[in-house]
Coordinates of N, CA and C in Angstrom, one line a residue:
X23 N 11.0 50.6 -24.2 CA 10.2 50.2 -24.8 C 10.0 48.1 -24.3
X24 N 9.4 48.4 -23.0 CA 9.2 46.7 -22.8 C 8.9 45.2 -24.3
X25 N 8.5 44.6 -24.0 CA 8.6 44.0 -25.1 C 7.2 42.8 -24.6
X26 N 5.7 43.0 -25.6 CA 4.9 42.4 -25.1 C 4.8 40.8 -24.3
X27 N 4.3 40.8 -23.5 CA 4.1 39.0 -23.4 C 2.6 38.6 -22.7
X28 N 3.0 37.3 -22.5 CA 1.2 36.9 -21.9 C 1.2 35.6 -23.5
X29 N -0.7 35.3 -23.6 CA -0.4 34.2 -24.7 C -0.9 35.6 -26.0
X30 N -1.5 36.6 -25.6 CA -2.2 37.5 -27.1 C -0.9 37.5 -27.7
X31 N 0.2 37.8 -27.2 CA 1.3 38.4 -27.7 C 2.0 37.2 -28.1
X32 N 1.9 36.0 -28.1 CA 2.3 35.0 -28.3 C 1.7 35.1 -29.9
X33 N 0.0 34.4 -29.7 CA -0.8 34.8 -31.0 C 0.3 35.6 -31.7
X34 N 0.2 37.1 -31.5 CA 0.3 37.9 -32.8 C 1.5 37.2 -33.2
X35 N 2.9 36.8 -32.3 CA 4.0 36.1 -32.7 C 3.6 35.3 -33.7
X36 N 3.2 34.5 -33.8 CA 2.8 33.3 -34.3 C 2.1 33.4 -35.8
X37 N 1.5 34.1 -35.8 CA 0.9 34.8 -37.0 C 1.9 35.6 -37.8
X38 N 2.7 36.6 -37.4 CA 4.0 36.8 -38.1 C 5.0 35.7 -38.6
X39 N 4.8 34.8 -37.9 CA 5.7 34.0 -38.2 C 5.1 33.1 -39.1
X40 N 3.8 32.7 -39.3 CA 3.3 32.0 -40.4 C 3.2 32.5 -41.7
X41 N 3.1 33.7 -41.7 CA 2.9 34.4 -42.9 C 4.8 34.7 -44.1
X42 N 5.8 34.5 -43.1 CA 6.6 34.1 -43.6 C 7.2 33.2 -44.4
X43 N 8.1 32.8 -45.3 CA 8.1 31.2 -46.0 C 9.0 30.4 -45.4
X44 N 8.5 29.0 -45.5 CA 9.5 28.7 -44.8 C 11.2 28.8 -45.2
X45 N 12.3 28.7 -44.3 CA 13.6 29.1 -44.6 C 14.1 31.1 -43.9
X46 N 13.1 31.5 -44.0 CA 13.0 32.9 -44.0 C 14.0 32.7 -42.8
X47 N 15.2 33.9 -42.4 CA 15.5 33.9 -41.2 C 15.0 34.2 -40.3
X48 N 14.0 34.7 -40.0 CA 12.7 35.3 -38.9 C 11.8 34.0 -37.9
X49 N 12.3 33.7 -38.9 CA 10.9 32.0 -38.4 C 11.9 32.0 -37.0
X50 N 12.7 31.4 -37.2 CA 13.6 31.1 -35.8 C 13.2 32.1 -34.3
X51 N 13.7 33.5 -34.8 CA 13.4 34.5 -33.9 C 11.8 34.4 -33.6
X52 N 11.4 34.6 -34.1 CA 9.8 35.0 -33.7 C 9.3 33.4 -32.7
X53 N 9.9 32.3 -33.8 CA 9.1 31.2 -33.0 C 9.8 31.5 -31.1
X54 N 11.4 31.7 -31.0 CA 11.4 32.2 -29.6 C 11.0 32.8 -29.0
X55 N 10.8 33.7 -29.0 CA 10.2 34.9 -28.5 C 8.9 34.7 -27.9
X56 N 8.2 34.0 -28.8 CA 6.3 33.8 -28.8 C 6.7 33.0 -27.3
X57 N 7.4 31.9 -27.3 CA 7.7 30.9 -26.1 C 8.2 31.4 -25.3
X58 N 9.1 33.0 -25.4 CA 9.5 33.3 -23.9 C 8.3 34.3 -23.5
X59 N 7.6 34.7 -24.4 CA 6.2 35.6 -24.1 C 5.4 34.7 -23.1
X60 N 5.2 34.2 -23.3 CA 4.5 32.9 -22.5 C 4.8 32.0 -21.5
X61 N 6.2 32.1 -21.5 CA 6.7 31.3 -20.2 C 5.7 31.8 -18.5
X62 N 5.8 33.1 -18.8 CA 4.9 33.6 -17.4 C 3.4 32.9 -17.2
X63 N 2.8 32.5 -17.9 CA 1.7 31.4 -18.5 C 1.9 30.1 -17.7
X64 N 3.2 30.0 -18.3 CA 3.4 28.4 -17.9 C 3.8 28.0 -16.8
X65 N 4.9 28.8 -16.4 CA 5.4 28.9 -14.7 C 3.5 29.1 -13.2
X66 N 3.0 30.0 -14.0 CA 1.8 30.1 -13.4 C 0.8 29.0 -13.4
X67 N 0.8 28.1 -14.5 CA 0.0 27.0 -14.4 C 0.8 26.1 -13.6
X68 N 2.1 25.9 -13.8 CA 3.0 24.9 -13.1 C 2.5 25.1 -11.3
X69 N 2.3 26.3 -11.2 CA 2.2 26.7 -9.6 C 0.6 26.1 -8.6
X70 N 0.1 26.6 -9.5 CA -1.0 25.3 -9.3 C -0.9 24.2 -9.3
X71 N -0.7 23.3 -9.7 CA -0.2 21.7 -9.2 C 0.6 21.9 -7.9
X72 N 1.4 23.4 -7.0 CA 2.7 22.9 -6.5 C 1.6 22.4 -4.6
X73 N 2.9 21.8 -4.1 CA 1.9 21.6 -3.2 C 1.5 20.1 -2.9
X74 N 1.9 19.3 -4.0 CA 1.0 17.6 -4.6 C 2.6 16.6 -4.1
X75 N 3.9 17.2 -4.0 CA 4.5 16.1 -3.6 C 5.4 15.8 -5.0
X76 N 5.2 16.6 -5.7 CA 6.0 17.0 -6.8 C 7.3 18.4 -6.5
X77 N 8.1 18.3 -6.7 CA 9.1 20.0 -6.6 C 8.7 20.9 -7.6
X78 N 8.7 22.0 -7.1 CA 8.4 22.7 -8.1 C 9.4 22.9 -9.0
X79 N 9.7 23.0 -8.6 CA 10.7 23.7 -10.6 C 10.8 22.3 -11.4
X80 N 10.6 20.7 -10.9 CA 10.4 19.4 -12.0 C 8.6 20.3 -12.4
X81 N 7.5 20.8 -12.2 CA 6.6 21.7 -12.7 C 6.8 22.6 -13.8
X82 N 7.6 22.9 -13.3 CA 7.8 24.7 -14.1 C 8.6 23.7 -15.5
X83 N 9.7 23.1 -15.5 CA 10.2 22.0 -16.7 C 9.0 21.7 -17.4
X84 N 8.0 20.9 -16.5 CA 6.9 20.3 -17.2 C 6.1 21.1 -18.1
X85 N 5.8 21.7 -17.4 CA 5.1 23.4 -18.1 C 6.0 23.9 -19.2
X86 N 7.0 24.3 -18.8 CA 7.6 25.0 -20.1 C 8.3 24.3 -21.4
X87 N 8.1 23.2 -21.3 CA 8.4 21.6 -22.1 C 6.8 21.6 -22.9
X88 N 5.3 22.1 -22.1 CA 4.9 21.8 -23.0 C 4.1 22.8 -23.5
X89 N 4.6 24.3 -23.0 CA 4.3 25.0 -23.7 C 4.9 25.5 -25.3
X90 N 6.3 24.8 -25.3 CA 7.1 24.7 -26.5 C 6.6 23.8 -27.3
X91 N 5.8 22.8 -27.0 CA 5.0 21.8 -27.7 C 3.5 22.6 -28.4
X92 N 3.3 23.2 -27.5 CA 1.7 24.3 -27.7 C 2.2 24.6 -29.3
X93 N 2.9 26.0 -29.1 CA 3.6 27.1 -29.6 C 4.2 25.9 -31.1
X94 N 4.8 25.3 -30.9 CA 5.2 23.8 -32.2 C 3.6 23.6 -33.2
X95 N 2.9 23.0 -32.4 CA 1.3 22.5 -32.5 C 0.3 23.8 -33.0
X96 N 0.4 24.9 -32.5 CA -0.8 25.7 -32.7 C -0.7 26.4 -34.3
X97 N -1.8 26.4 -34.7 CA -1.9 26.5 -35.8 C -3.2 28.3 -36.3
X98 N -2.5 29.6 -36.0 CA -2.2 30.6 -36.0 C -3.7 31.0 -36.9
X99 N -4.1 30.2 -38.0 CA -4.8 30.4 -38.8 C -6.5 29.7 -38.8
X100 N -6.5 29.1 -37.6 CA -7.5 28.6 -36.8 C -8.3 29.9 -36.0
X101 N -9.5 29.6 -35.5 CA -10.5 31.4 -35.0 C -9.6 30.2 -33.8
X102 N -9.8 29.5 -32.6 CA -9.2 29.4 -31.5 C -7.8 30.0 -31.1
X103 N -7.7 30.8 -30.0 CA -6.7 31.4 -29.5 C -6.2 30.9 -29.0
X104 N -4.8 31.2 -29.1 CA -3.4 30.7 -28.3 C -3.5 30.1 -26.9
X105 N -4.0 30.9 -26.4 CA -4.6 30.1 -24.8 C -5.1 28.8 -24.7
X106 N -6.5 29.5 -25.6 CA -7.1 28.2 -25.3 C -6.9 27.2 -25.7
X107 N -5.7 26.9 -26.7 CA -5.4 25.4 -27.5 C -4.1 25.4 -26.5
X108 N -2.9 26.0 -25.8 CA -2.0 25.8 -24.6 C -2.7 25.4 -23.5
X109 N -3.5 26.3 -22.9 CA -3.5 26.2 -21.1 C -4.0 24.9 -21.2
X110 N -4.9 24.5 -22.0 CA -5.3 22.5 -22.0 C -4.1 21.7 -22.0
X111 N -3.3 22.2 -23.6 CA -2.0 21.3 -23.7 C -0.9 21.3 -22.3
X112 N -0.7 22.5 -21.3 CA 0.5 22.5 -20.9 C -0.6 21.6 -19.8
X113 N -1.8 22.4 -19.5 CA -2.9 21.2 -18.0 C -2.5 19.8 -18.0
X114 N -2.8 19.6 -19.0 CA -2.7 17.8 -19.5 C -1.4 17.8 -19.1
X115 N -0.3 18.3 -19.8 CA 1.0 17.6 -19.4 C 1.4 17.6 -17.9
X116 N 1.3 18.7 -17.3 CA 1.4 18.4 -15.7 C 0.4 17.4 -15.0
X117 N -0.9 16.7 -15.8 CA -1.7 16.1 -15.1 C -1.3 14.3 -15.5
X118 N -0.3 14.5 -16.2 CA 0.2 13.2 -17.2 C 1.4 13.5 -16.4
X119 N 2.1 14.0 -15.7 CA 3.6 13.9 -14.9 C 3.1 14.1 -13.8
X120 N 1.8 13.3 -12.8 CA 1.5 13.1 -11.7 C 1.1 11.7 -12.0
X121 N 0.1 11.5 -13.3 CA 0.1 10.1 -13.2 C 1.1 9.0 -13.2
X122 N 2.2 10.1 -14.1 CA 3.7 8.9 -14.4 C 4.4 8.6 -13.2
X123 N 4.7 10.1 -12.2 CA 6.0 10.3 -11.6 C 5.4 10.4 -10.0
X124 N 3.8 10.7 -9.7 CA 3.5 11.1 -8.8 C 3.1 10.1 -7.7
X125 N 2.5 8.6 -8.5 CA 2.7 7.6 -7.5 C 3.1 6.6 -7.1
X126 N 4.0 6.1 -6.2 CA 4.9 5.2 -5.7 C 4.3 3.7 -6.0
X127 N 3.2 3.4 -6.4 CA 2.6 2.5 -7.2 C 1.4 2.6 -7.6
X128 N 0.8 1.3 -8.4 CA -0.1 1.7 -8.9 C -1.3 1.5 -7.7
X129 N -2.2 3.0 -7.9 CA -3.3 3.1 -7.8 C -4.6 3.1 -8.6
X130 N -5.7 2.8 -7.9 CA -6.6 2.9 -9.5 C -7.0 4.4 -9.2
X131 N -7.2 4.4 -10.6 CA -7.5 6.0 -10.7 C -8.9 6.5 -9.9
X132 N -9.9 5.7 -9.4 CA -10.9 6.4 -9.5 C -10.3 6.2 -7.4
X133 N -9.4 6.2 -6.6 CA -8.7 5.9 -5.6 C -8.0 7.6 -5.4
X134 N -7.6 7.4 -6.9 CA -6.3 8.6 -7.0 C -7.6 10.0 -6.7
X135 N -8.6 9.8 -7.4 CA -9.8 11.2 -7.1 C -10.3 11.2 -6.3
X136 N -10.5 10.1 -5.0 CA -10.6 10.3 -3.6 C -9.4 11.0 -3.0
X137 N -8.6 10.5 -3.3 CA -7.6 11.0 -2.3 C -7.2 12.9 -2.7
X138 N -7.1 12.7 -3.9 CA -7.3 14.2 -4.4 C -8.3 15.2 -4.2
X139 N -9.8 14.4 -3.4 CA -10.9 15.3 -3.1 C -10.2 15.6 -1.6
X140 N -9.7 14.7 -1.1 CA -9.7 14.8 1.1 C -8.4 15.9 1.1
X141 N -7.2 15.7 -0.4 CA -7.0 16.8 -0.1 C -6.7 18.3 -0.2
X142 N -8.1 18.4 -1.3 CA -9.0 19.6 -1.6 C -9.7 20.2 -0.6
X143 N -10.1 19.0 0.4 CA -11.3 19.4 1.0 C -10.4 19.5 3.0
X144 N -9.2 19.4 2.5 CA -8.2 19.8 3.8 C -7.5 21.1 4.2
X145 N -7.3 21.5 2.4 CA -6.9 22.7 2.3 C -7.8 23.7 2.8
X146 N -9.5 23.2 1.8 CA -10.4 24.4 2.3 C -10.6 24.4 4.2
X147 N -10.8 23.4 4.4 CA -10.8 23.2 6.1 C -10.2 23.7 7.0
X148 N -9.0 23.7 6.8 CA -7.4 24.4 7.4 C -8.6 26.2 7.0
X149 N -8.3 26.2 5.7 CA -8.4 27.5 5.9 C -9.3 28.4 6.2
X150 N -10.9 28.0 6.6 CA -11.8 27.9 7.7 C -11.3 27.9 9.4
X151 N -10.7 26.6 9.6 CA -10.5 26.0 10.6 C -10.2 26.6 11.7
X152 N -8.5 27.1 10.9 CA -7.4 27.8 11.0 C -6.4 26.8 11.9
X153 N -7.2 25.2 11.6 CA -6.2 24.4 12.0 C -6.6 23.2 11.0
X154 N -5.3 21.6 11.0 CA -5.7 20.7 10.2 C -7.5 20.0 10.7
X155 N -7.9 19.8 9.9 CA -9.0 19.4 10.0 C -9.2 17.5 10.5
X156 N -10.0 17.4 11.4 CA -10.0 15.7 12.0 C -10.6 15.2 11.1
X157 N -10.3 13.4 11.0 CA -10.6 12.5 10.2 C -12.6 12.5 10.1
X158 N -12.7 12.8 11.2 CA -14.2 13.3 10.7 C -15.3 14.6 10.4
X159 N -14.0 15.7 11.0 CA -14.9 16.8 9.8 C -14.4 16.7 8.7
X160 N -13.7 15.8 7.8 CA -13.0 15.7 6.7 C -14.6 14.9 5.9
X161 N -14.9 14.0 6.4 CA -15.5 13.1 6.1 C -17.2 13.8 6.6
X162 N -17.5 14.2 6.9 CA -19.0 15.2 7.2 C -18.8 16.1 6.0
X163 N -17.7 17.0 5.6 CA -17.6 18.0 5.0 C -17.6 17.1 3.3
X164 N -17.2 15.7 3.4 CA -17.3 15.6 1.3 C -18.8 14.4 2.0
X165 N -19.5 14.4 2.5 CA -20.3 13.4 2.6 C -20.0 11.8 3.2
X166 N -18.7 11.7 3.2 CA -18.1 9.7 3.1 C -18.2 9.6 4.1
X167 N -18.0 8.5 4.0 CA -17.8 7.4 5.1 C -16.3 8.1 5.6
X168 N -16.7 7.6 7.1 CA -14.9 7.7 7.5 C -14.0 6.5 7.3
X169 N -14.7 5.7 6.8 CA -13.6 4.3 6.6 C -13.0 4.9 4.9
X170 N -14.1 5.5 4.4 CA -13.6 5.6 3.2 C -12.5 7.0 2.8
X171 N -12.9 7.6 3.9 CA -11.6 9.1 4.1 C -10.7 8.6 4.3
X172 N -10.5 7.4 5.3 CA -9.0 6.8 5.6 C -8.5 6.1 5.2
X173 N -9.3 5.1 3.9 CA -8.8 4.6 2.5 C -7.6 5.6 1.9
X174 N -8.7 6.9 1.4 CA -7.9 7.6 0.8 C -6.9 8.4 1.0
X175 N -7.1 8.7 2.3 CA -5.7 9.3 2.9 C -5.0 7.9 3.0
X176 N -5.0 7.0 3.3 CA -3.8 6.0 3.3 C -3.1 6.4 1.4
X177 N -4.3 6.7 0.7 CA -3.8 5.8 -0.7 C -3.0 7.2 -1.1
X178 N -3.2 8.8 -0.5 CA -2.3 10.0 -0.4 C -0.9 9.5 -0.3
X179 N -1.1 8.1 1.2 CA 0.7 8.8 1.4 C 1.7 7.3 0.5
X180 N 1.1 6.8 -0.4 CA 2.5 6.3 -1.7 C 2.4 7.0 -2.5
X181 N 1.7 8.5 -2.5 CA 2.6 10.0 -3.4 C 4.3 9.2 -3.5
X182 N 5.2 9.1 -4.8 CA 5.9 9.7 -4.3 C 7.6 10.8 -3.8
X183 N 7.8 10.6 -3.4 CA 9.1 12.0 -2.8 C 9.5 12.3 -3.5
X184 N 10.0 13.4 -3.7 CA 11.4 13.2 -4.8 C 12.2 12.5 -4.3
X185 N 13.1 11.7 -5.3 CA 14.2 10.5 -5.2 C 15.9 11.5 -5.3
X186 N 17.0 11.1 -5.3 CA 18.1 11.4 -4.6 C 18.7 11.0 -6.3
X187 N 18.0 10.0 -6.7 CA 18.4 9.5 -8.5 C 17.8 10.2 -9.3
X188 N 17.1 11.0 -8.8 CA 16.3 11.4 -9.8 C 17.4 11.9 -11.5
X189 N 16.6 11.5 -12.5 CA 17.0 12.7 -13.7 C 17.6 14.1 -13.9
X190 N 19.3 14.1 -14.0 CA 19.3 15.4 -14.2 C 18.8 16.2 -14.3
X191 N 18.3 17.4 -14.2 CA 17.6 18.3 -14.4 C 18.4 19.0 -16.5
X192 N 16.8 19.2 -16.9 CA 17.3 19.7 -18.0 C 17.3 18.2 -19.3
X193 N 17.8 17.1 -18.5 CA 17.7 15.6 -19.6 C 15.9 16.0 -20.2
X194 N 16.5 15.2 -21.6 CA 14.8 15.2 -22.0 C 14.2 14.4 -21.7
X195 N 12.6 14.8 -21.4 CA 12.0 13.4 -20.8 C 11.2 12.9 -21.7
X196 N 11.5 11.2 -21.8 CA 10.7 10.8 -22.3 C 9.2 10.9 -23.0
X197 N 8.7 11.6 -21.9 CA 6.8 11.8 -21.4 C 6.6 12.5 -22.8
X198 N 7.1 13.3 -23.0 CA 7.3 14.8 -24.0 C 7.0 14.8 -25.4
X199 N 7.6 12.9 -25.4 CA 7.2 12.5 -27.1 C 6.1 12.9 -28.1
X200 N 4.8 13.1 -27.2 CA 3.9 12.7 -27.5 C 2.9 13.9 -27.0
X201 N 2.2 14.3 -27.4 CA 0.9 15.2 -27.6 C -0.4 14.1 -27.2
X202 N -1.5 14.4 -27.1 CA -2.6 13.9 -27.0 C -3.5 13.9 -28.1
X203 N -4.1 13.4 -29.2 CA -5.0 14.0 -30.6 C -5.9 14.7 -29.8
X204 N -5.7 16.2 -29.7 CA -7.0 16.9 -29.4 C -8.1 16.5 -30.2
X205 N -8.2 16.3 -31.4 CA -9.8 15.6 -32.0 C -10.2 14.4 -31.5
X206 N -8.9 13.7 -30.9 CA -9.7 12.0 -30.5 C -10.3 12.5 -29.3
X207 N -9.8 13.1 -28.4 CA -10.3 13.7 -26.9 C -11.7 14.0 -26.9
X208 N -11.3 15.2 -28.3 CA -13.2 15.9 -27.9 C -13.9 14.6 -28.7
X209 N -13.4 13.4 -29.5 CA -14.6 12.6 -30.3 C -14.5 11.7 -28.6
X210 N -14.3 11.2 -27.8 CA -14.3 10.5 -26.6 C -15.3 11.1 -25.5
X211 N -14.7 12.6 -25.3 CA -16.1 13.4 -24.6 C -17.4 13.5 -25.2
X212 N -17.6 13.7 -26.3 CA -18.7 13.3 -27.1 C -19.3 12.4 -26.4
X213 N -19.1 11.2 -26.0 CA -19.4 10.2 -26.1 C -20.1 10.3 -24.5
X214 N -19.9 10.8 -23.4 CA -20.3 10.7 -22.8 C -21.1 11.6 -21.8
X215 N -22.4 11.5 -21.2 CA -22.9 12.3 -20.7 C -22.8 14.0 -20.5
X216 N -23.7 15.0 -20.9 CA -23.6 16.1 -21.0 C -22.9 16.0 -19.0
X217 N -23.5 15.7 -18.3 CA -23.3 16.0 -17.0 C -21.9 15.7 -16.5
X218 N -21.3 15.0 -17.2 CA -20.3 13.9 -16.8 C -19.1 14.9 -17.6
X219 N -19.4 15.3 -18.8 CA -18.7 16.1 -19.8 C -18.4 17.7 -19.1
X220 N -19.6 17.9 -18.1 CA -19.7 19.4 -17.8 C -18.3 19.0 -16.8
X221 N -18.0 18.3 -15.5 CA -17.7 17.7 -14.3 C -15.9 18.2 -14.9
X222 N -15.6 16.7 -15.9 CA -14.3 16.9 -16.6 C -14.1 18.5 -16.9
X223 N -14.7 19.4 -16.9 CA -14.4 20.6 -17.9 C -14.2 21.4 -16.9
X224 N -14.5 21.7 -16.4 CA -14.8 22.5 -14.2 C -13.6 21.8 -13.8
X225 N -13.3 20.4 -13.7 CA -12.8 20.3 -12.6 C -11.0 20.3 -14.2
X226 N -10.6 19.7 -14.6 CA -10.0 20.1 -15.7 C -9.9 20.9 -16.3
X227 N -10.5 21.6 -16.8 CA -10.5 22.8 -17.6 C -10.3 24.3 -16.8
X228 N -11.2 24.3 -16.5 CA -11.2 25.9 -15.5 C -10.4 25.7 -14.1
X229 N -10.0 24.3 -14.0 CA -9.5 23.8 -12.6 C -9.8 24.2 -11.3
X230 N -11.3 24.2 -11.2 CA -11.9 24.1 -10.3 C -11.3 23.0 -8.6
X231 N -11.6 23.3 -7.7 CA -11.7 22.6 -6.9 C -12.5 21.7 -6.8
X232 N -12.5 19.5 -6.0 CA -14.1 18.7 -5.9 C -14.9 19.7 -5.5
X233 N -14.3 20.7 -4.4 CA -15.8 21.1 -3.6 C -16.3 22.1 -4.6
X234 N -15.9 23.0 -5.4 CA -16.2 23.7 -6.3 C -17.2 23.1 -7.2
X235 N -16.4 22.2 -8.0 CA -17.2 21.3 -9.1 C -18.1 21.1 -8.3
X236 N -18.2 20.0 -7.2 CA -19.6 19.7 -6.2 C -20.7 20.9 -6.4
X237 N -20.3 22.1 -5.9 CA -21.6 23.4 -5.6 C -21.4 23.6 -7.1
X238 N -21.0 23.4 -8.3 CA -21.7 24.1 -9.5 C -22.4 23.0 -10.3
X239 N -22.4 21.6 -9.5 CA -23.5 20.6 -10.1 C -25.0 20.3 -9.1
X240 N -24.5 20.8 -7.7 CA -25.3 21.0 -7.1 C -25.7 19.0 -6.5
X241 N -24.0 18.4 -6.0 CA -23.9 17.6 -5.1 C -22.8 17.6 -4.6
X242 N -22.4 16.1 -3.2 CA -21.4 16.6 -2.6 C -19.8 16.2 -3.5
X243 N -19.3 17.0 -2.7 CA -18.3 16.7 -2.9 C -17.0 14.8 -3.2
X244 N -17.7 14.0 -2.5 CA -17.2 12.8 -2.6 C -18.2 12.3 -3.5
X245 N -19.3 12.6 -4.2 CA -19.5 12.4 -5.2 C -19.5 12.8 -6.2
X246 N -18.7 14.0 -6.5 CA -17.5 15.3 -7.4 C -16.7 14.1 -7.8
X247 N -16.1 13.8 -6.9 CA -15.3 12.4 -7.2 C -15.5 11.2 -7.8
X248 N -16.4 11.0 -7.4 CA -17.3 9.0 -7.8 C -17.2 9.8 -9.2
X249 N -18.0 11.2 -9.7 CA -18.3 11.3 -11.0 C -17.2 11.4 -12.2
X250 N -16.2 11.9 -11.8 CA -15.0 12.2 -12.1 C -14.1 10.9 -11.9
X251 N -14.1 9.9 -11.3 CA -13.2 8.7 -11.9 C -14.4 7.9 -12.5
X252 N -15.5 8.2 -12.0 CA -15.9 7.4 -13.4 C -15.4 8.2 -14.8
X253 N -16.7 9.3 -14.9 CA -15.7 9.6 -16.6 C -14.5 9.4 -17.1
X254 N -13.6 9.4 -16.1 CA -11.7 9.3 -16.8 C -11.8 7.6 -16.6
X255 N -12.5 6.7 -16.7 CA -12.6 5.2 -16.2 C -13.3 5.1 -18.0
X256 N -14.6 6.1 -18.2 CA -15.0 5.9 -19.2 C -14.2 6.1 -20.7
X257 N -13.5 6.6 -20.5 CA -12.9 7.8 -21.4 C -11.5 6.6 -21.5
X258 N -11.3 6.0 -20.9 CA -10.0 5.1 -21.1 C -10.3 3.7 -21.3
X259 N -11.6 3.1 -21.8 CA -11.9 2.3 -22.4 C -12.5 2.0 -23.7

């Protein structure tokens, strides 16, 4: 009989673990099984970020370490499902990895957002056209000026390529010493207008492309990128 996998199985294992007293010999085993049960989910989330300038193996490591922190931080007595807790935690760690490592020089957040919008548009138009889109086609798709698209494309080029002197695989990553306080994040989001909260939820919660966010909000893809950039800037203030 195969061992159940997935976030539901992890949640069930953690509930069993929570019922045991501290020091019980089965607690360590249940924790290990809970992590293993959701590793496929962590790998799947990492693969969604592949092809953006960072090695897939590094992204899987980031997602796996974030999963461990989610397992240790999840309270099975709360009504929230394990997936509802773990997915935002893992996605947040992956985005933090890109912010910390994927840019070779400091690039303003709004320009990073535009660069990612151009990347998403390039992927979508390549699928439609069967070739790499021209700059003018990207500008038309994004309802943006060609100069704005060119600036975003230049910004995308400064994303750091994998380095030969990267840390040895498996070495501790200081970026995992802290997980953002979820309550504080919710309080910050509560200060934003409803439209900006929805844009952030669509982009970073549901993982939609800029074009898809734009379609949901009834605006252009470049407008969605600008809206997200302003929203993120507001959260940092």
